[in-house]
PDB file of N, CA, C and O in Angstrom:
ATOM      1  N   MET S 489      -5.323  33.301 -47.458  1.00 84.00           N
ATOM      2  CA  MET S 489      -4.420  32.176 -47.289  1.00 84.00           C
ATOM      3  C   MET S 489      -3.458  32.436 -46.120  1.00 84.00           C
ATOM      4  O   MET S 489      -3.095  31.506 -45.408  1.00 84.00           O
ATOM      5  N   THR S 490      -3.101  33.684 -45.931  1.00 90.00           N
ATOM      6  CA  THR S 490      -2.223  34.037 -44.815  1.00 90.00           C
ATOM      7  C   THR S 490      -2.894  33.720 -43.482  1.00 90.00           C
ATOM      8  O   THR S 490      -2.242  33.222 -42.562  1.00 90.00           O
ATOM      9  N   LEU S 491      -4.183  33.973 -43.402  1.00 94.00           N
ATOM     10  CA  LEU S 491      -4.920  33.682 -42.174  1.00 94.00           C
ATOM     11  C   LEU S 491      -4.916  32.181 -41.890  1.00 94.00           C
ATOM     12  O   LEU S 491      -4.710  31.762 -40.744  1.00 94.00           O
ATOM     13  N   VAL S 492      -5.095  31.376 -42.914  1.00 91.00           N
ATOM     14  CA  VAL S 492      -5.115  29.922 -42.734  1.00 91.00           C
ATOM     15  C   VAL S 492      -3.757  29.430 -42.253  1.00 91.00           C
ATOM     16  O   VAL S 492      -3.664  28.641 -41.302  1.00 91.00           O
ATOM     17  N   PHE S 493      -2.678  29.897 -42.879  1.00 90.00           N
ATOM     18  CA  PHE S 493      -1.339  29.504 -42.447  1.00 90.00           C
ATOM     19  C   PHE S 493      -1.068  29.946 -41.013  1.00 90.00           C
ATOM     20  O   PHE S 493      -0.487  29.205 -40.221  1.00 90.00           O
ATOM     21  N   SER S 494      -1.501  31.137 -40.672  1.00 93.00           N
ATOM     22  CA  SER S 494      -1.294  31.644 -39.311  1.00 93.00           C
ATOM     23  C   SER S 494      -2.058  30.812 -38.290  1.00 93.00           C
ATOM     24  O   SER S 494      -1.539  30.517 -37.206  1.00 93.00           O
ATOM     25  N   LEU S 495      -3.277  30.436 -38.634  1.00 94.00           N
ATOM     26  CA  LEU S 495      -4.068  29.610 -37.721  1.00 94.00           C
ATOM     27  C   LEU S 495      -3.434  28.240 -37.515  1.00 94.00           C
ATOM     28  O   LEU S 495      -3.354  27.751 -36.382  1.00 94.00           O
ATOM     29  N   VAL S 496      -2.979  27.622 -38.585  1.00 90.00           N
ATOM     30  CA  VAL S 496      -2.355  26.300 -38.468  1.00 90.00           C
ATOM     31  C   VAL S 496      -1.095  26.383 -37.616  1.00 90.00           C
ATOM     32  O   VAL S 496      -0.884  25.566 -36.712  1.00 90.00           O
ATOM     33  N   LEU S 497      -0.274  27.372 -37.864  1.00 91.00           N
ATOM     34  CA  LEU S 497       0.945  27.552 -37.082  1.00 91.00           C
ATOM     35  C   LEU S 497       0.612  27.824 -35.622  1.00 91.00           C
ATOM     36  O   LEU S 497       1.178  27.213 -34.713  1.00 91.00           O
ATOM     37  N   GLY S 498      -0.323  28.712 -35.375  1.00 93.00           N
ATOM     38  CA  GLY S 498      -0.690  29.066 -34.007  1.00 93.00           C
ATOM     39  C   GLY S 498      -1.286  27.903 -33.240  1.00 93.00           C
ATOM     40  O   GLY S 498      -0.957  27.688 -32.068  1.00 93.00           O
ATOM     41  N   ILE S 499      -2.142  27.129 -33.890  1.00 92.00           N
ATOM     42  CA  ILE S 499      -2.768  25.994 -33.215  1.00 92.00           C
ATOM     43  C   ILE S 499      -1.733  24.923 -32.893  1.00 92.00           C
ATOM     44  O   ILE S 499      -1.747  24.341 -31.801  1.00 92.00           O
ATOM     45  N   ALA S 500      -0.824  24.661 -33.797  1.00 89.00           N
ATOM     46  CA  ALA S 500       0.204  23.646 -33.554  1.00 89.00           C
ATOM     47  C   ALA S 500       1.094  24.047 -32.376  1.00 89.00           C
ATOM     48  O   ALA S 500       1.393  23.226 -31.501  1.00 89.00           O
ATOM     49  N   VAL S 501       1.485  25.297 -32.336  1.00 89.00           N
ATOM     50  CA  VAL S 501       2.350  25.763 -31.250  1.00 89.00           C
ATOM     51  C   VAL S 501       1.582  25.791 -29.927  1.00 89.00           C
ATOM     52  O   VAL S 501       2.100  25.363 -28.887  1.00 89.00           O
ATOM     53  N   MET S 502       0.341  26.243 -29.966  1.00 92.00           N
ATOM     54  CA  MET S 502      -0.458  26.284 -28.735  1.00 92.00           C
ATOM     55  C   MET S 502      -0.711  24.884 -28.183  1.00 92.00           C
ATOM     56  O   MET S 502      -0.708  24.692 -26.966  1.00 92.00           O
ATOM     57  N   GLN S 503      -0.919  23.913 -29.048  1.00 89.00           N
ATOM     58  CA  GLN S 503      -1.108  22.539 -28.592  1.00 89.00           C
ATOM     59  C   GLN S 503       0.096  22.056 -27.800  1.00 89.00           C
ATOM     60  O   GLN S 503      -0.043  21.449 -26.742  1.00 89.00           O
ATOM     61  N   GLU S 504       1.268  22.319 -28.318  1.00 88.00           N
ATOM     62  CA  GLU S 504       2.473  21.886 -27.623  1.00 88.00           C
ATOM     63  C   GLU S 504       2.675  22.662 -26.321  1.00 88.00           C
ATOM     64  O   GLU S 504       3.087  22.088 -25.316  1.00 88.00           O
ATOM     65  N   LEU S 505       2.374  23.949 -26.334  1.00 88.00           N
ATOM     66  CA  LEU S 505       2.518  24.724 -25.102  1.00 88.00           C
ATOM     67  C   LEU S 505       1.528  24.262 -24.040  1.00 88.00           C
ATOM     68  O   LEU S 505       1.865  24.206 -22.844  1.00 88.00           O
ATOM     69  N   LEU S 506       0.317  23.917 -24.442  1.00 90.00           N
ATOM     70  CA  LEU S 506      -0.669  23.434 -23.484  1.00 90.00           C
ATOM     71  C   LEU S 506      -0.296  22.071 -22.926  1.00 90.00           C
ATOM     72  O   LEU S 506      -0.668  21.729 -21.802  1.00 90.00           O
ATOM     73  N   GLN S 507       0.462  21.290 -23.680  1.00 87.00           N
ATOM     74  CA  GLN S 507       0.911  19.997 -23.173  1.00 87.00           C
ATOM     75  C   GLN S 507       1.891  20.165 -22.014  1.00 87.00           C
ATOM     76  O   GLN S 507       2.044  19.269 -21.194  1.00 87.00           O
ATOM     77  N   LYS S 508       2.559  21.292 -21.949  1.00 85.00           N
ATOM     78  CA  LYS S 508       3.462  21.553 -20.828  1.00 85.00           C
ATOM     79  C   LYS S 508       2.697  21.683 -19.513  1.00 85.00           C
ATOM     80  O   LYS S 508       3.256  21.484 -18.444  1.00 85.00           O
ATOM     81  N   LEU S 509       1.414  22.019 -19.586  1.00 87.00           N
ATOM     82  CA  LEU S 509       0.612  22.208 -18.384  1.00 87.00           C
ATOM     83  C   LEU S 509       0.141  20.894 -17.769  1.00 87.00           C
ATOM     84  O   LEU S 509      -0.240  20.863 -16.608  1.00 87.00           O
ATOM     85  N   THR S 510       0.143  19.826 -18.551  1.00 86.00           N
ATOM     86  CA  THR S 510      -0.307  18.542 -18.022  1.00 86.00           C
ATOM     87  C   THR S 510       0.907  17.712 -17.610  1.00 86.00           C
ATOM     88  O   THR S 510       1.907  17.665 -18.326  1.00 86.00           O
ATOM     89  N   PRO S 511       0.829  17.056 -16.469  1.00 82.00           N
ATOM     90  CA  PRO S 511       2.003  16.318 -15.986  1.00 82.00           C
ATOM     91  C   PRO S 511       2.302  15.034 -16.767  1.00 82.00           C
ATOM     92  O   PRO S 511       3.433  14.572 -16.768  1.00 82.00           O
ATOM     93  N   ASP S 512       1.315  14.475 -17.448  1.00 84.00           N
ATOM     94  CA  ASP S 512       1.553  13.208 -18.132  1.00 84.00           C
ATOM     95  C   ASP S 512       1.959  13.368 -19.595  1.00 84.00           C
ATOM     96  O   ASP S 512       2.224  12.374 -20.266  1.00 84.00           O
ATOM     97  N   CYS S 513       2.021  14.567 -20.111  1.00 80.00           N
ATOM     98  CA  CYS S 513       2.444  14.808 -21.499  1.00 80.00           C
ATOM     99  C   CYS S 513       3.756  15.570 -21.514  1.00 80.00           C
ATOM    100  O   CYS S 513       4.059  16.343 -20.614  1.00 80.00           O
ATOM    101  N   ASP S 514       4.524  15.336 -22.536  1.00 80.00           N
ATOM    102  CA  ASP S 514       5.762  16.099 -22.692  1.00 80.00           C
ATOM    103  C   ASP S 514       5.729  16.837 -24.026  1.00 80.00           C
ATOM    104  O   ASP S 514       5.474  16.254 -25.065  1.00 80.00           O
ATOM    105  N   ALA S 515       5.940  18.112 -23.972  1.00 79.00           N
ATOM    106  CA  ALA S 515       5.942  18.950 -25.179  1.00 79.00           C
ATOM    107  C   ALA S 515       7.362  19.009 -25.723  1.00 79.00           C
ATOM    108  O   ALA S 515       8.314  19.264 -24.988  1.00 79.00           O
ATOM    109  N   ARG S 516       7.481  18.737 -27.013  1.00 85.00           N
ATOM    110  CA  ARG S 516       8.796  18.787 -27.643  1.00 85.00           C
ATOM    111  C   ARG S 516       8.727  19.630 -28.913  1.00 85.00           C
ATOM    112  O   ARG S 516       7.681  19.704 -29.562  1.00 85.00           O
ATOM    113  N   LEU S 517       9.838  20.235 -29.239  1.00 86.00           N
ATOM    114  CA  LEU S 517       9.919  21.064 -30.438  1.00 86.00           C
ATOM    115  C   LEU S 517       9.722  20.220 -31.697  1.00 86.00           C
ATOM    116  O   LEU S 517       9.097  20.667 -32.659  1.00 86.00           O
ATOM    117  N   LEU S 518      10.206  18.990 -31.680  1.00 90.00           N
ATOM    118  CA  LEU S 518      10.046  18.106 -32.829  1.00 90.00           C
ATOM    119  C   LEU S 518       8.567  17.824 -33.095  1.00 90.00           C
ATOM    120  O   LEU S 518       8.122  17.828 -34.247  1.00 90.00           O
ATOM    121  N   ASP S 519       7.785  17.611 -32.041  1.00 88.00           N
ATOM    122  CA  ASP S 519       6.353  17.366 -32.207  1.00 88.00           C
ATOM    123  C   ASP S 519       5.659  18.581 -32.811  1.00 88.00           C
ATOM    124  O   ASP S 519       4.805  18.451 -33.692  1.00 88.00           O
ATOM    125  N   ALA S 520       6.019  19.754 -32.329  1.00 88.00           N
ATOM    126  CA  ALA S 520       5.416  20.984 -32.856  1.00 88.00           C
ATOM    127  C   ALA S 520       5.766  21.171 -34.325  1.00 88.00           C
ATOM    128  O   ALA S 520       4.906  21.537 -35.138  1.00 88.00           O
ATOM    129  N   SER S 521       7.021  20.907 -34.675  1.00 91.00           N
ATOM    130  CA  SER S 521       7.418  21.089 -36.073  1.00 91.00           C
ATOM    131  C   SER S 521       6.720  20.075 -36.980  1.00 91.00           C
ATOM    132  O   SER S 521       6.355  20.392 -38.108  1.00 91.00           O
ATOM    133  N   GLU S 522       6.508  18.843 -36.491  1.00 92.00           N
ATOM    134  CA  GLU S 522       5.780  17.856 -37.291  1.00 92.00           C
ATOM    135  C   GLU S 522       4.341  18.302 -37.516  1.00 92.00           C
ATOM    136  O   GLU S 522       3.796  18.128 -38.608  1.00 92.00           O
ATOM    137  N   LYS S 523       3.721  18.865 -36.507  1.00 91.00           N
ATOM    138  CA  LYS S 523       2.343  19.346 -36.656  1.00 91.00           C
ATOM    139  C   LYS S 523       2.269  20.504 -37.647  1.00 91.00           C
ATOM    140  O   LYS S 523       1.348  20.574 -38.464  1.00 91.00           O
ATOM    141  N   VAL S 524       3.231  21.399 -37.584  1.00 92.00           N
ATOM    142  CA  VAL S 524       3.248  22.545 -38.499  1.00 92.00           C
ATOM    143  C   VAL S 524       3.451  22.073 -39.938  1.00 92.00           C
ATOM    144  O   VAL S 524       2.718  22.486 -40.843  1.00 92.00           O
ATOM    145  N   VAL S 525       4.420  21.197 -40.159  1.00 94.00           N
ATOM    146  CA  VAL S 525       4.687  20.695 -41.511  1.00 94.00           C
ATOM    147  C   VAL S 525       3.484  19.917 -42.037  1.00 94.00           C
ATOM    148  O   VAL S 525       3.081  20.072 -43.194  1.00 94.00           O
ATOM    149  N   GLY S 526       2.884  19.087 -41.197  1.00 94.00           N
ATOM    150  CA  GLY S 526       1.700  18.341 -41.607  1.00 94.00           C
ATOM    151  C   GLY S 526       0.540  19.248 -41.964  1.00 94.00           C
ATOM    152  O   GLY S 526      -0.170  19.021 -42.943  1.00 94.00           O
ATOM    153  N   GLY S 527       0.354  20.294 -41.168  1.00 93.00           N
ATOM    154  CA  GLY S 527      -0.712  21.251 -41.465  1.00 93.00           C
ATOM    155  C   GLY S 527      -0.476  21.989 -42.767  1.00 93.00           C
ATOM    156  O   GLY S 527      -1.395  22.162 -43.571  1.00 93.00           O
ATOM    157  N   PHE S 528       0.757  22.415 -42.994  1.00 94.00           N
ATOM    158  CA  PHE S 528       1.075  23.123 -44.225  1.00 94.00           C
ATOM    159  C   PHE S 528       0.929  22.215 -45.444  1.00 94.00           C
ATOM    160  O   PHE S 528       0.448  22.646 -46.492  1.00 94.00           O
ATOM    161  N   LEU S 529       1.335  20.955 -45.318  1.00 96.00           N
ATOM    162  CA  LEU S 529       1.150  20.019 -46.437  1.00 96.00           C
ATOM    163  C   LEU S 529      -0.326  19.779 -46.699  1.00 96.00           C
ATOM    164  O   LEU S 529      -0.748  19.655 -47.852  1.00 96.00           O
ATOM    165  N   GLY S 530      -1.124  19.714 -45.651  1.00 94.00           N
ATOM    166  CA  GLY S 530      -2.570  19.565 -45.823  1.00 94.00           C
ATOM    167  C   GLY S 530      -3.179  20.742 -46.551  1.00 94.00           C
ATOM    168  O   GLY S 530      -4.028  20.571 -47.431  1.00 94.00           O
ATOM    169  N   ILE S 531      -2.750  21.943 -46.192  1.00 94.00           N
ATOM    170  CA  ILE S 531      -3.243  23.146 -46.870  1.00 94.00           C
ATOM    171  C   ILE S 531      -2.827  23.123 -48.335  1.00 94.00           C
ATOM    172  O   ILE S 531      -3.625  23.430 -49.226  1.00 94.00           O
ATOM    173  N   LEU S 532      -1.593  22.748 -48.601  1.00 95.00           N
ATOM    174  CA  LEU S 532      -1.091  22.698 -49.972  1.00 95.00           C
ATOM    175  C   LEU S 532      -1.874  21.683 -50.807  1.00 95.00           C
ATOM    176  O   LEU S 532      -2.307  21.990 -51.925  1.00 95.00           O
ATOM    177  N   LEU S 533      -2.077  20.486 -50.268  1.00 97.00           N
ATOM    178  CA  LEU S 533      -2.819  19.464 -51.007  1.00 97.00           C
ATOM    179  C   LEU S 533      -4.268  19.877 -51.229  1.00 97.00           C
ATOM    180  O   LEU S 533      -4.828  19.634 -52.305  1.00 97.00           O
ATOM    181  N   ALA S 534      -4.879  20.504 -50.248  1.00 95.00           N
ATOM    182  CA  ALA S 534      -6.268  20.951 -50.407  1.00 95.00           C
ATOM    183  C   ALA S 534      -6.372  22.031 -51.475  1.00 95.00           C
ATOM    184  O   ALA S 534      -7.303  22.025 -52.289  1.00 95.00           O
ATOM    185  N   SER S 535      -5.419  22.955 -51.513  1.00 94.00           N
ATOM    186  CA  SER S 535      -5.482  24.016 -52.524  1.00 94.00           C
ATOM    187  C   SER S 535      -5.238  23.455 -53.927  1.00 94.00           C
ATOM    188  O   SER S 535      -5.871  23.887 -54.892  1.00 94.00           O
ATOM    189  N   ILE S 536      -4.354  22.459 -54.043  1.00 96.00           N
ATOM    190  CA  ILE S 536      -4.134  21.813 -55.341  1.00 96.00           C
ATOM    191  C   ILE S 536      -5.405  21.084 -55.784  1.00 96.00           C
ATOM    192  O   ILE S 536      -5.810  21.180 -56.950  1.00 96.00           O
ATOM    193  N   ALA S 537      -6.033  20.373 -54.850  1.00 96.00           N
ATOM    194  CA  ALA S 537      -7.266  19.648 -55.186  1.00 96.00           C
ATOM    195  C   ALA S 537      -8.361  20.616 -55.613  1.00 96.00           C
ATOM    196  O   ALA S 537      -9.094  20.350 -56.578  1.00 96.00           O
ATOM    197  N   LEU S 538      -8.490  21.731 -54.943  1.00 95.00           N
ATOM    198  CA  LEU S 538      -9.510  22.711 -55.317  1.00 95.00           C
ATOM    199  C   LEU S 538      -9.248  23.288 -56.698  1.00 95.00           C
ATOM    200  O   LEU S 538     -10.189  23.495 -57.475  1.00 95.00           O
ATOM    201  N   ARG S 539      -7.995  23.544 -57.029  1.00 94.00           N
ATOM    202  CA  ARG S 539      -7.677  24.051 -58.366  1.00 94.00           C
ATOM    203  C   ARG S 539      -7.971  23.024 -59.447  1.00 94.00           C
ATOM    204  O   ARG S 539      -8.473  23.365 -60.523  1.00 94.00           O
ATOM    205  N   LEU S 540      -7.651  21.755 -59.164  1.00 94.00           N
ATOM    206  CA  LEU S 540      -7.946  20.705 -60.141  1.00 94.00           C
ATOM    207  C   LEU S 540      -9.452  20.546 -60.350  1.00 94.00           C
ATOM    208  O   LEU S 540      -9.916  20.400 -61.489  1.00 94.00           O
ATOM    209  N   ILE S 541     -10.213  20.573 -59.280  1.00 94.00           N
ATOM    210  CA  ILE S 541     -11.672  20.473 -59.387  1.00 94.00           C
ATOM    211  C   ILE S 541     -12.223  21.655 -60.172  1.00 94.00           C
ATOM    212  O   ILE S 541     -13.115  21.507 -61.007  1.00 94.00           O
ATOM    213  N   GLU S 542     -11.674  22.826 -59.917  1.00 92.00           N
ATOM    214  CA  GLU S 542     -12.115  24.027 -60.630  1.00 92.00           C
ATOM    215  C   GLU S 542     -11.854  23.897 -62.129  1.00 92.00           C
ATOM    216  O   GLU S 542     -12.702  24.251 -62.948  1.00 92.00           O
ATOM    217  N   ARG S 543     -10.689  23.368 -62.491  1.00 91.00           N
ATOM    218  CA  ARG S 543     -10.364  23.179 -63.908  1.00 91.00           C
ATOM    219  C   ARG S 543     -11.272  22.142 -64.550  1.00 91.00           C
ATOM    220  O   ARG S 543     -11.715  22.298 -65.678  1.00 91.00           O
ATOM    221  N   TRP S 544     -11.509  21.036 -63.837  1.00 90.00           N
ATOM    222  CA  TRP S 544     -12.353  19.983 -64.405  1.00 90.00           C
ATOM    223  C   TRP S 544     -13.772  20.464 -64.604  1.00 90.00           C
ATOM    224  O   TRP S 544     -14.394  20.137 -65.610  1.00 90.00           O
ATOM    225  N   THR S 545     -14.307  21.225 -63.670  1.00 88.00           N
ATOM    226  CA  THR S 545     -15.691  21.710 -63.826  1.00 88.00           C
ATOM    227  C   THR S 545     -15.765  22.770 -64.911  1.00 88.00           C
ATOM    228  O   THR S 545     -16.761  22.841 -65.644  1.00 88.00           O
ATOM    229  N   ALA S 546     -14.729  23.584 -65.053  1.00 84.00           N
ATOM    230  CA  ALA S 546     -14.719  24.586 -66.111  1.00 84.00           C
ATOM    231  C   ALA S 546     -14.600  23.931 -67.470  1.00 84.00           C
ATOM    232  O   ALA S 546     -15.208  24.376 -68.457  1.00 84.00           O
ATOM    233  N   ALA S 547     -13.819  22.862 -67.582  1.00 79.00           N
ATOM    234  CA  ALA S 547     -13.640  22.158 -68.846  1.00 79.00           C
ATOM    235  C   ALA S 547     -14.907  21.415 -69.253  1.00 79.00           C
ATOM    236  O   ALA S 547     -15.225  21.321 -70.440  1.00 79.00           O
ATOM    237  N   SER S 548     -15.635  20.912 -68.286  1.00 77.00           N
ATOM    238  CA  SER S 548     -16.857  20.167 -68.617  1.00 77.00           C
ATOM    239  C   SER S 548     -18.023  21.103 -68.969  1.00 77.00           C
ATOM    240  O   SER S 548     -18.976  20.674 -69.601  1.00 77.00           O
ATOM    241  N   ASP S 549     -17.934  22.358 -68.587  1.00 69.00           N
ATOM    242  CA  ASP S 549     -18.978  23.323 -68.920  1.00 69.00           C
ATOM    243  C   ASP S 549     -18.928  23.747 -70.381  1.00 69.00           C
ATOM    244  O   ASP S 549     -19.902  24.192 -70.942  1.00 69.00           O
ATOM    245  N   VAL S 550     -17.762  23.605 -71.007  1.00 60.00           N
ATOM    246  CA  VAL S 550     -17.570  24.061 -72.397  1.00 60.00           C
ATOM    247  C   VAL S 550     -18.080  23.063 -73.367  1.00 60.00           C
ATOM    248  O   VAL S 550     -18.324  21.997 -73.325  1.00 60.00           O
TER     249      VAL S 550
END
């Protein structure tokens, strides 16, 4: 899970840093923070969904 969080954080920050290289885009700290928060919420929701699916399949096996 640490690797996934690190990848999401790294990709969000790298995206904003790469936007500084293009003249028509502007990189802002607010944009980077929105990407990081969105990524973390996505990871959280996916892990909750996986746990719920795991419980439902375990309950139906009994």
